[in-house]
XYZ file of C-alpha atoms in Angstrom:
745
model
C 36.973 -51.881 10.251
C 37.202 -47.854 8.928
C 39.690 -46.017 8.581
C 39.902 -42.440 9.684
C 40.117 -39.222 7.287
C 43.324 -37.934 6.503
C 43.728 -34.974 7.890
C 45.402 -33.306 4.865
C 42.447 -33.541 2.682
C 39.921 -30.140 3.344
C 36.768 -30.678 4.717
C 34.162 -31.051 1.887
C 31.616 -28.724 4.307
C 34.456 -25.966 5.083
C 34.686 -25.643 1.488
C 31.339 -25.452 1.140
C 30.484 -22.387 3.888
C 33.866 -20.460 2.401
C 32.099 -20.548 -1.125
C 29.205 -19.054 0.076
C 31.031 -16.792 2.155
C 32.763 -15.343 -0.787
C 29.523 -15.097 -3.235
C 28.034 -12.939 -0.384
C 30.866 -10.662 -0.304
C 30.641 -10.019 -3.868
C 27.289 -9.572 -3.981
C 27.824 -6.975 -1.348
C 30.837 -5.327 -3.188
C 28.562 -5.317 -6.500
C 25.441 -3.756 -4.730
C 27.839 -0.763 -2.475
C 29.232 -0.714 -6.308
C 25.484 -0.488 -8.513
C 24.363 2.019 -5.110
C 27.552 4.294 -5.562
C 27.269 4.368 -9.507
C 23.945 5.168 -9.305
C 24.525 8.017 -7.089
C 27.006 9.237 -8.991
C 24.880 8.969 -12.589
C 22.137 11.149 -10.610
C 24.437 13.825 -9.461
C 25.755 13.834 -12.906
C 22.502 13.896 -14.317
C 21.426 16.566 -11.539
C 24.391 18.545 -12.583
C 23.839 18.929 -16.016
C 19.693 19.466 -14.986
C 21.163 22.317 -12.751
C 23.240 23.844 -15.458
C 20.504 23.997 -17.739
C 18.604 25.631 -15.615
C 20.663 28.120 -14.921
C 19.811 29.315 -18.327
C 16.351 30.650 -17.306
C 17.068 31.682 -14.289
C 15.383 35.434 -13.727
C 17.311 38.008 -11.660
C 15.810 41.345 -10.703
C 12.672 42.638 -10.335
C 11.592 39.643 -12.861
C 12.515 36.866 -9.870
C 10.057 38.279 -8.083
C 7.231 37.554 -10.492
C 7.962 33.741 -11.181
C 8.626 33.391 -7.506
C 4.940 34.897 -6.740
C 3.215 32.756 -9.789
C 5.136 29.299 -8.801
C 3.456 30.028 -4.896
C 0.545 30.820 -6.433
C 0.297 28.265 -8.886
C 1.457 25.332 -6.040
C -1.049 26.494 -3.364
C -3.740 27.204 -6.282
C -3.310 23.328 -7.240
C -3.236 21.725 -3.708
C -6.571 24.349 -3.451
C -7.963 22.575 -6.257
C -7.292 19.568 -4.986
C -8.899 20.159 -1.722
C -12.108 21.362 -3.616
C -12.653 18.746 -5.783
C -12.545 16.504 -2.367
C -14.392 18.735 -0.278
C -17.440 18.753 -3.500
C -16.851 15.239 -4.323
C -20.158 13.970 -2.306
C -22.117 16.640 -3.979
C -21.289 14.554 -7.857
C -22.455 11.572 -5.650
C -26.422 13.333 -6.484
C -25.584 13.093 -9.970
C -25.621 9.570 -10.282
C -29.100 9.275 -9.864
C -32.043 9.713 -12.169
C -32.224 13.295 -10.995
C -34.162 14.666 -14.391
C -36.623 12.918 -13.663
C -36.883 13.813 -9.829
C -40.324 16.563 -10.697
C -41.359 14.224 -13.565
C -44.845 14.247 -12.010
C -47.955 17.405 -11.888
C -49.511 16.267 -8.109
C -52.561 18.270 -6.978
C -52.368 17.490 -3.459
C -55.450 18.035 -0.909
C -55.717 18.286 3.102
C -56.959 15.625 5.232
C -60.665 17.030 4.605
C -60.083 16.490 0.425
C -59.670 20.243 -0.237
C -56.980 21.606 -2.860
C -53.405 23.059 -0.951
C -50.836 23.004 -3.638
C -49.230 21.496 -6.308
C -45.679 20.078 -7.066
C -43.588 18.489 -10.320
C -44.195 19.069 -14.117
C -44.534 16.732 -16.325
C -41.384 18.365 -18.651
C -42.677 16.774 -22.470
C -45.142 19.623 -21.818
C -43.532 21.891 -20.837
C -42.853 24.997 -23.112
C -39.847 25.031 -25.084
C -37.340 27.801 -25.073
C -37.357 28.586 -28.289
C -41.355 29.497 -28.209
C -41.125 31.652 -24.826
C -41.736 35.642 -25.458
C -38.567 37.127 -26.287
C -39.062 39.400 -23.870
C -39.344 37.162 -21.324
C -35.979 35.620 -21.503
C -34.181 38.707 -22.032
C -35.584 40.238 -18.671
C -34.851 37.090 -16.578
C -31.253 36.969 -18.148
C -30.248 40.534 -17.469
C -31.554 40.570 -13.879
C -30.480 37.161 -12.739
C -27.146 36.358 -15.465
C -26.649 38.455 -18.183
C -23.274 36.690 -19.222
C -24.833 33.802 -19.261
C -24.180 32.698 -22.682
C -20.547 33.719 -21.993
C -19.409 32.138 -19.732
C -18.890 28.248 -18.231
C -20.862 28.134 -15.377
C -18.859 30.647 -12.645
C -19.072 34.059 -14.091
C -15.436 35.784 -12.971
C -16.440 38.627 -14.354
C -20.222 38.939 -12.810
C -18.620 37.781 -9.188
C -16.287 40.636 -9.756
C -18.794 43.499 -10.501
C -20.690 42.160 -8.022
C -18.070 42.692 -5.213
C -17.275 45.982 -6.495
C -20.739 47.317 -6.518
C -21.819 44.901 -3.117
C -18.612 47.365 -1.748
C -19.994 50.786 -3.247
C -23.150 50.335 -1.923
C -21.774 48.390 2.056
C -23.912 46.124 2.300
C -25.388 43.394 -0.363
C -27.346 44.424 -3.565
C -26.146 42.394 -6.234
C -25.393 38.381 -6.248
C -22.337 36.576 -8.052
C -23.833 32.978 -8.252
C -24.904 32.756 -12.451
C -28.090 30.779 -13.323
C -26.341 27.747 -14.079
C -25.314 27.802 -9.869
C -28.962 28.593 -8.790
C -29.812 25.930 -10.746
C -27.106 23.419 -9.264
C -28.412 24.538 -6.030
C -32.070 23.948 -6.960
C -31.589 20.908 -8.435
C -29.179 18.867 -5.731
C -28.979 21.411 -2.895
C -30.365 22.852 0.025
C -30.198 26.864 0.837
C -28.297 26.092 3.897
C -25.436 29.118 3.510
C -22.097 27.889 4.062
C -18.434 27.765 2.286
C -19.037 23.777 1.501
C -22.669 24.780 -0.064
C -21.154 27.340 -2.452
C -18.255 24.997 -3.063
C -20.613 22.587 -4.292
C -22.331 24.363 -6.013
C -19.621 25.964 -8.193
C -18.401 22.759 -8.923
C -22.353 21.378 -10.408
C -22.841 24.550 -11.934
C -19.562 22.977 -14.082
C -21.159 19.793 -14.784
C -24.051 21.389 -15.254
C -22.689 23.284 -18.485
C -20.412 20.201 -19.485
C -22.849 17.859 -19.664
C -26.314 20.178 -20.942
C -26.422 22.524 -23.387
C -27.702 26.175 -22.721
C -31.127 25.931 -23.678
C -31.558 23.130 -21.583
C -29.984 24.949 -18.881
C -32.521 27.615 -19.245
C -35.235 25.701 -19.766
C -35.119 23.910 -16.280
C -34.442 27.143 -14.289
C -37.338 28.285 -15.572
C -39.128 25.512 -15.033
C -37.701 24.667 -11.552
C -37.213 27.843 -9.824
C -40.189 28.754 -6.550
C -41.946 31.565 -8.230
C -44.039 32.469 -4.920
C -47.413 31.313 -3.817
C -46.583 27.529 -4.229
C -45.613 28.103 -7.606
C -42.654 26.150 -9.221
C -41.848 27.386 -12.699
C -42.437 30.134 -14.572
C -45.502 28.725 -16.588
C -47.254 28.155 -12.954
C -46.363 31.435 -11.929
C -48.310 33.258 -15.557
C -51.035 30.813 -14.625
C -51.412 32.311 -11.287
C -50.557 35.550 -10.969
C -51.688 36.409 -14.899
C -54.663 33.724 -15.426
C -53.035 33.332 -18.606
C -50.604 31.555 -20.749
C -46.423 31.621 -20.290
C -46.323 32.480 -23.747
C -48.951 35.349 -24.070
C -47.285 37.670 -21.130
C -46.604 41.191 -22.361
C -43.309 42.635 -20.923
C -44.650 44.426 -18.047
C -45.670 41.064 -16.697
C -42.509 39.463 -17.824
C -40.608 41.848 -15.815
C -42.966 40.518 -12.455
C -42.009 37.753 -12.998
C -38.141 38.010 -13.798
C -38.498 39.727 -10.454
C -39.599 37.301 -8.931
C -36.406 34.931 -8.595
C -34.549 36.723 -6.149
C -36.912 37.054 -3.141
C -40.599 34.812 -4.169
C -42.341 35.570 -0.287
C -40.956 39.307 -0.327
C -41.709 40.428 -4.478
C -45.119 38.001 -4.278
C -47.927 40.171 -6.621
C -50.870 39.135 -4.119
C -49.275 39.669 -0.878
C -47.495 43.270 -2.365
C -48.091 44.588 -5.263
C -46.126 47.952 -4.773
C -43.570 45.970 -3.792
C -43.896 43.485 -7.164
C -44.309 46.628 -9.277
C -41.292 48.142 -7.900
C -39.105 45.294 -8.781
C -40.537 45.085 -12.086
C -39.306 48.557 -12.748
C -35.864 47.340 -11.696
C -36.099 45.012 -14.103
C -36.864 46.925 -16.614
C -33.504 49.318 -15.953
C -31.949 46.036 -15.256
C -33.310 45.719 -19.945
C -32.113 49.223 -20.883
C -28.305 48.943 -18.870
C -27.866 44.817 -20.303
C -28.187 46.752 -23.538
C -30.390 44.333 -24.354
C -33.986 46.806 -24.774
C -33.356 50.170 -25.260
C -35.434 52.796 -22.924
C -38.186 53.508 -25.896
C -39.199 49.967 -25.816
C -39.451 49.610 -21.783
C -41.344 52.676 -21.326
C -45.257 51.540 -22.054
C -44.468 48.897 -19.289
C -43.386 51.069 -16.473
C -46.488 53.514 -17.497
C -48.752 50.451 -17.653
C -47.473 47.898 -14.851
C -48.754 44.981 -14.568
C -51.896 43.431 -12.582
C -52.753 40.798 -11.158
C -55.954 38.461 -10.635
C -57.139 39.016 -7.441
C -56.602 36.343 -4.743
C -56.747 36.083 -1.419
C -53.159 35.203 0.201
C -53.062 31.725 0.880
C -51.071 29.946 3.216
C -49.779 27.119 1.675
C -47.585 24.613 3.322
C -45.009 24.836 1.564
C -42.635 23.129 3.396
C -44.880 19.949 4.489
C -45.962 19.729 0.651
C -42.165 19.261 -0.099
C -41.578 16.135 2.319
C -44.692 14.847 0.672
C -43.662 15.649 -2.674
C -40.023 13.550 -1.789
C -42.573 10.409 -0.502
C -44.682 10.533 -3.597
C -41.255 10.235 -5.713
C -40.536 7.451 -3.074
C -43.585 5.706 -3.720
C -42.921 6.154 -7.105
C -38.991 4.305 -6.874
C -40.602 1.260 -5.130
C -42.930 0.612 -7.738
C -46.162 1.543 -5.950
C -47.138 4.435 -8.039
C -46.643 3.931 -12.361
C -49.133 6.538 -13.040
C -47.557 10.878 -13.223
C -50.293 12.290 -12.731
C -51.451 12.459 -9.171
C -53.993 13.391 -6.722
C -52.993 12.580 -3.375
C -54.294 12.988 -0.096
C -52.770 14.304 2.651
C -52.856 13.960 5.641
C -52.475 17.784 6.836
C -54.910 19.426 9.030
C -54.732 23.018 7.974
C -56.383 24.782 11.055
C -53.779 23.003 12.706
C -51.246 24.475 10.844
C -52.044 27.162 10.552
C -51.661 27.629 14.451
C -48.483 25.745 14.324
C -47.052 28.709 12.099
C -48.425 31.106 13.805
C -46.825 29.257 17.594
C -43.677 29.628 15.466
C -43.376 32.734 14.392
C -45.609 34.897 17.383
C -42.979 33.207 19.814
C -40.140 34.068 17.179
C -41.229 37.703 16.919
C -41.639 37.961 21.165
C -39.248 36.326 22.084
C -36.768 36.170 19.485
C -34.521 38.726 19.628
C -34.117 38.608 23.609
C -32.989 35.009 22.640
C -30.871 35.721 20.152
C -32.386 33.295 17.827
C -34.251 33.770 14.627
C -35.784 30.231 13.322
C -37.671 27.323 14.470
C -39.136 24.033 13.306
C -42.113 21.853 14.804
C -43.674 18.490 13.467
C -47.523 17.734 14.947
C -48.186 14.205 14.663
C -51.470 12.083 15.218
C -51.022 9.612 17.667
C -51.228 6.897 14.743
C -48.761 8.849 12.395
C -50.730 10.965 10.716
C -48.351 14.082 10.512
C -50.733 17.417 11.185
C -48.886 19.963 10.598
C -45.147 20.830 10.073
C -43.440 23.979 10.364
C -39.953 24.141 8.372
C -38.717 27.299 9.383
C -40.100 31.247 9.057
C -40.485 32.360 5.797
C -40.564 29.617 2.756
C -40.051 32.461 -0.049
C -36.447 33.959 1.970
C -35.519 29.969 2.350
C -36.922 26.229 0.733
C -34.461 24.304 3.436
C -36.733 22.033 5.600
C -35.367 22.775 9.132
C -37.857 19.691 10.007
C -36.945 17.127 8.319
C -33.502 17.611 6.677
C -31.755 20.216 9.494
C -29.600 17.519 12.021
C -29.252 18.957 15.226
C -27.927 18.216 18.712
C -30.982 16.584 20.427
C -28.942 17.673 23.844
C -31.500 16.068 26.441
C -34.081 15.040 24.841
C -32.186 12.275 23.275
C -32.763 10.672 26.727
C -36.078 9.143 26.305
C -34.058 6.052 24.276
C -31.554 5.674 27.007
C -34.461 5.283 30.160
C -37.239 3.368 27.764
C -34.264 0.315 27.575
C -33.608 0.349 31.197
C -37.334 -0.030 31.733
C -37.268 -3.229 29.008
C -34.422 -4.101 31.314
C -36.485 -4.336 34.855
C -35.691 -1.017 36.255
C -38.472 0.904 37.634
C -39.360 4.503 38.059
C -38.782 4.332 41.666
C -35.370 2.566 40.848
C -32.711 4.244 42.897
C -29.742 5.162 41.057
C -26.194 7.412 42.152
C -26.090 10.413 40.877
C -22.650 11.524 41.169
C -19.327 12.073 39.307
C -18.375 9.841 36.708
C -15.368 9.251 34.041
C -15.812 6.871 31.216
C -12.434 6.505 28.840
C -11.272 10.371 30.039
C -14.802 11.936 29.686
C -16.234 13.249 32.385
C -20.174 14.539 32.128
C -21.670 16.614 34.705
C -25.104 18.507 35.240
C -26.582 21.537 34.128
C -26.033 22.871 37.790
C -22.391 21.316 38.365
C -23.991 19.577 41.407
C -25.141 16.272 42.114
C -27.855 14.291 44.082
C -26.512 11.478 45.378
C -28.882 8.465 45.328
C -32.110 9.081 43.447
C -34.567 7.579 41.388
C -35.167 6.996 38.236
C -38.378 9.318 37.932
C -36.474 12.579 39.893
C -33.122 11.889 37.111
C -35.195 12.176 34.115
C -37.013 15.067 35.503
C -34.307 17.127 36.696
C -32.969 15.956 33.539
C -29.616 14.579 35.248
C -26.519 13.846 32.982
C -24.506 11.572 34.972
C -27.358 9.081 35.209
C -28.061 8.276 31.342
C -24.112 7.946 31.162
C -23.514 5.603 34.447
C -26.906 3.775 32.341
C -24.269 3.255 29.455
C -21.092 2.710 31.051
C -22.398 -0.158 33.585
C -25.789 -1.672 32.952
C -26.851 -0.987 29.067
C -24.200 0.054 26.018
C -24.368 2.035 23.563
C -25.162 0.017 20.823
C -28.428 -0.963 22.373
C -29.535 2.408 23.064
C -28.752 3.779 19.105
C -30.700 0.386 17.841
C -33.308 1.509 20.029
C -33.674 5.182 18.623
C -33.355 3.638 15.097
C -36.462 1.134 15.751
C -38.114 3.942 17.548
C -38.248 6.029 14.416
C -35.037 8.046 14.377
C -34.316 7.707 10.790
C -30.977 9.897 10.404
C -27.759 7.364 10.766
C -26.021 7.783 14.700
C -23.206 7.900 16.269
C -22.163 5.144 18.729
C -19.559 6.843 20.968
C -20.150 7.060 24.774
C -21.228 11.077 24.383
C -24.554 10.238 22.622
C -26.280 9.115 25.382
C -26.364 12.680 26.016
C -27.826 13.737 22.737
C -24.765 14.797 20.942
C -25.852 12.398 18.297
C -28.046 14.979 15.497
C -31.223 14.247 14.347
C -33.912 16.416 12.254
C -36.900 17.486 14.826
C -39.423 14.924 12.200
C -37.588 11.738 13.886
C -37.693 13.430 17.640
C -41.244 13.494 16.681
C -41.703 9.803 15.232
C -39.896 8.557 18.732
C -41.645 10.292 21.497
C -45.259 9.250 18.963
C -44.122 5.911 20.010
C -45.310 6.783 23.903
C -48.661 7.312 23.802
C -49.207 4.567 21.476
C -48.721 2.048 23.930
C -45.633 0.972 22.185
C -46.777 0.804 18.937
C -44.604 1.657 16.195
C -45.000 5.501 15.437
C -45.474 4.905 11.138
C -44.813 8.884 10.647
C -46.282 9.331 7.179
C -48.174 12.466 4.910
C -49.750 10.599 2.614
C -52.642 8.594 2.903
C -54.267 8.025 -0.164
C -52.868 8.428 -4.207
C -55.267 8.640 -7.449
C -55.437 9.121 -10.669
C -57.935 12.140 -12.234
C -60.326 9.201 -13.133
C -60.555 8.308 -9.690
C -58.435 4.800 -9.442
C -57.189 4.563 -6.297
C -53.317 3.609 -6.772
C -52.396 3.570 -3.142
C -54.044 3.303 0.054
C -51.819 3.744 3.366
C -53.852 1.591 5.600
C -54.586 -0.725 2.745
C -50.697 -1.026 1.355
C -48.866 -0.723 3.916
C -47.958 -3.259 6.793
C -50.397 -2.810 10.107
C -47.795 -1.171 13.381
C -45.763 -3.450 15.603
C -45.070 -3.169 19.128
C -41.352 -2.188 19.085
C -41.684 -1.424 23.298
C -43.092 -3.680 25.930
C -46.621 -2.682 27.981
C -44.424 -2.347 30.799
C -41.531 -0.435 29.597
C -44.700 2.331 28.545
C -46.098 2.427 30.652
C -43.152 3.228 33.181
C -41.840 5.398 30.534
C -44.888 7.775 30.779
C -45.071 7.962 34.449
C -41.677 9.451 33.920
C -43.060 11.740 31.312
C -46.398 12.755 32.300
C -44.130 13.975 35.493
C -41.924 16.505 33.846
C -44.192 19.135 33.096
C -44.907 18.834 36.538
C -42.322 18.592 38.558
C -39.333 18.764 36.715
C -37.692 21.083 33.511
C -40.672 21.145 31.486
C -43.349 23.369 33.761
C -44.204 25.848 30.913
C -45.516 22.706 28.881
C -48.382 21.868 31.012
C -51.973 21.947 29.065
C -54.756 24.117 30.619
C -57.764 22.383 31.584
C -56.120 19.641 33.248
C -54.863 17.294 30.283
C -52.204 15.066 30.787
C -49.159 16.306 29.148
C -45.795 14.233 28.991
C -42.684 14.728 27.535
C -39.148 16.259 27.803
C -36.579 19.695 27.318
C -33.173 19.547 25.556
C -30.329 21.807 25.484
C -27.200 21.382 23.349
C -24.122 22.192 24.071
C -23.373 26.648 24.099
C -26.670 26.916 23.839
C -26.871 26.032 20.085
C -30.113 24.325 20.096
C -33.957 23.757 22.423
C -35.844 21.775 22.391
C -39.318 20.437 23.500
C -40.953 17.281 22.479
C -44.175 16.668 24.192
C -47.712 14.524 23.757
C -50.981 13.731 24.861
C -53.223 10.980 24.245
C -54.000 12.271 21.203
C -51.048 14.703 19.672
C -47.243 14.071 19.625
C -45.665 17.683 18.813
C -41.626 17.995 18.445
C -40.134 21.598 18.956
C -37.576 22.855 17.960
C -35.427 26.623 18.015
C -31.606 27.576 16.854
C -29.951 29.737 14.450
C -29.394 28.541 11.028
C -25.121 29.093 11.548
C -24.973 27.007 14.449
C -24.151 30.007 16.550
C -25.593 30.174 20.535
C -28.648 31.628 21.533
C -28.849 33.667 24.868
C -29.460 30.488 27.637
C -32.307 29.421 25.607
C -33.222 26.233 27.108
C -35.788 23.240 25.755
C -37.958 24.600 29.021
C -38.343 28.119 27.890
C -39.534 29.129 24.521
C -39.360 25.485 22.849
C -41.795 24.391 26.028
C -44.043 27.673 26.050
C -45.109 27.474 21.798
C -45.357 23.745 22.576
C -48.380 25.018 25.008
C -49.455 27.096 22.608
C -49.795 25.340 20.164
C -51.457 21.934 22.306
C -53.480 24.462 23.773
C -55.225 25.343 21.008
C -55.553 21.615 19.294
C -57.679 20.344 22.113
C -60.165 23.099 22.491
C -63.563 21.006 22.501
C -61.986 18.032 20.958
C -62.513 13.963 22.503
C -59.300 13.511 24.694
C -58.146 10.479 24.573
C -55.944 8.991 27.721
C -52.559 8.410 27.578
C -51.484 4.589 28.417
C -50.053 3.319 31.822
C -51.146 6.340 33.674
C -53.114 6.535 36.956
C -56.758 9.173 36.469
C -55.811 9.965 32.298
C -58.162 12.393 31.561
C -59.459 15.196 33.153
C -63.193 14.950 34.663
C -65.782 14.531 31.791
C -63.618 12.595 29.329
C -63.393 16.677 27.168
C -61.371 19.076 26.448
C -62.021 22.822 27.894
C -64.271 25.205 25.685
C -63.038 28.609 24.384
C -60.228 30.127 27.104
C -62.025 32.525 29.204
C -58.833 35.139 30.623
C -57.908 37.548 28.299
C -54.547 39.830 28.440
C -54.721 43.367 28.630
C -54.392 44.105 24.876
C -57.874 41.639 24.950
C -56.624 39.042 23.482
C -56.331 35.999 25.144
C -53.775 35.008 27.180
C -51.948 31.464 28.918
C -49.934 32.244 32.381
C -47.281 32.149 30.506
C -47.372 35.901 29.279
C -47.659 34.545 25.667
C -50.854 35.355 23.499
C -53.340 32.079 23.161
C -54.451 30.795 19.877
C -58.700 30.432 19.651
C -59.934 27.647 17.723
C -63.135 29.147 15.958
C -66.235 27.427 16.960
C -67.532 24.289 15.672
C -68.946 21.224 15.860
C -69.031 19.830 19.718
C -66.912 16.658 20.349
C -70.279 14.816 21.475
C -71.587 16.075 18.638
C -68.590 14.998 16.093
C -69.109 11.532 17.550
C -72.231 10.973 17.128
C -71.484 11.742 13.916
C -68.472 9.154 13.535
C -70.913 6.618 14.571
C -73.627 7.369 11.673
C -70.930 7.699 8.521
C -69.413 4.685 10.450
C -72.632 3.115 10.400
C -73.900 3.674 6.393
C -70.291 3.111 5.550
C -70.923 -0.565 7.438
C -74.377 -0.788 5.914
C -75.187 -3.000 2.492
C -75.912 -1.215 -0.410
C -79.620 -1.049 -1.496
C -81.113 -2.537 -3.808
C -81.348 -0.787 -7.345
C -84.790 0.703 -7.859
C -86.387 -1.955 -10.759
C -85.452 -4.749 -7.246
C -87.613 -2.457 -5.293
C -90.618 -1.927 -8.001
C -90.210 -6.335 -8.109
C -90.223 -6.457 -4.635
C -92.894 -4.038 -4.496
C -95.044 -5.367 -6.877
C -95.051 -8.692 -4.850
C -95.935 -7.751 -1.938
C -99.120 -6.785 -3.599
C -99.807 -9.833 -5.185
C -99.649 -11.259 -1.424
C -101.740 -8.775 0.241
C -104.476 -8.780 -2.556
C -104.402 -12.037 -4.123
C -108.291 -12.829 -5.057
C -108.678 -9.622 -6.756
C -105.174 -9.636 -8.603
C -105.868 -13.208 -9.908
C -109.399 -11.891 -11.494
C -107.355 -9.107 -13.310
C -104.885 -11.874 -14.226
C -106.025 -13.674 -17.922
């Protein structure tokens, strides 16, 4: 039997607990004392710092100066960090091989093989700065940047001088941007007028100054600047305007070239020679005022101003050519083109291009002031993907920013195409009933344009009347937002889209080219549009380096025939009973499309199509200011009609898939219009002057010639002359064997 423990002996476990408590108390005491000592020590150090700082304490008026300097340094540092954060996206551009972007010499042809413009330059063949005429370099620097060799990319003295001159003149008469800043804009940025762009421009100018010499910056500026008439660089401008090499220009011609950098479209001498000469005279004055030349040295140039080669005013499709040049560079990056000197046959039709430009410009000229709108853009695609016309803005010389391919704007209700198409893919039909009633989605309650509701309506009526609650209800209860976004991408919207609940109403920005591509799927029967600017690329020896039909994959079906048929039934009713009645074409030509208006009337759209063409039209302001209640069914629809009426005159019409009676009687578009306005010009029911297509071959003649061309192309090649002679000899022997036999030895 085990003995009981002696109660007088301490419990071992209790002893361990007591020792542990004592250890924790010692640790706690050490922490407390250490923290207290550290605080005491820091207090002593701070007191010593304070005593030391008192020696530098400033009193009186000096204290005000020091306080202001301190605050300025603080806010300046914070501002610099903020500016650097804003400029970081711009520096991403410098990571690419930006030097070789323009390392091409490209001659562009239209769809028929006519030369329409040039882009690029082989920099190895460019004239070095040291070989340029001294008076040309001085004229450029005296006008654009007098302190070019003294500043580091940003000229604060020049900026102050420009501000003073502008204040004295009561307007903008001088710019404060340095030549380096202008080069940064030309290389990396757009002409968009915004604070963000100016910040990026300033930082990129500093980057260029740190990485390039002054001579390299000046050479790039002279090679890359737009000089009017579709020319880029002083060398190309000298050839175009004067027909001579850049090294041979005299002082008067150099002054005229230097005057083009400010406003090439305004001062282009082949368009307005008096204005160009007046501007050149200002450049000569700048040379004298800057001290680079004396009045005696420039007086001969004043008395004998430059003359230019007599050239007709060229309406080069510059916005289209910029986009086509980007496509050339993309093909080169993908390895599909190896050479740098190229001849590119594009898809542009200059007749349609000029009509598109006139349609946009005349609309802005007639209605721009009343609607408070200053800019427009348009893209026209022949069904199949060939871009036939592109308008990126009113004046390329004033702004080279392409609003058709680069401007991101809210599409408004025109984006509903993708929501309704997805609904048709999921079993809906134009006759499906759906509720137009108030709806709330995560504290968001969209409303219709008229602030009223229709109750139970068909899908066709909902789309035709552009009801907002219906696509939101579809996205929330049936489809989801992400599938809508994915379908938009599949149909051709290349711009990244958001995936929030407001997307079905067109709040995520897209480009005009995106919308034209997406809508072009409908007349194509659900096959992808494959938008493209380049049909064929060859070198100067005639070797075909790239052919779109040969080298690109065949178009794939992306929307089912059933969904396309249902959507075309809906879209072709919108110009009849919906919001786009002003887009209906003459002669009974069936038209489909959709209007779009963004919040606060900042953007107005109409995207429509026939069996032959798809066109997207946008109007708005670059600074995003609101227009005067302009909707997509007003000026955009009217502009669409003006262009499409022109484009369909006298051509063979193609049917829109999936609808009844897709063609008017006769299967031909109407001929030249007969009705005229009071001033003698052709007019439309909307009151806008109508464009008239020049008389050409009839649709029947064109069809016969195309068939003959195809038969000749498919025919077997003709035998050579020698084979023809041999055949004729054999034939004569067979026809007269006896006579031939007597002659033969």
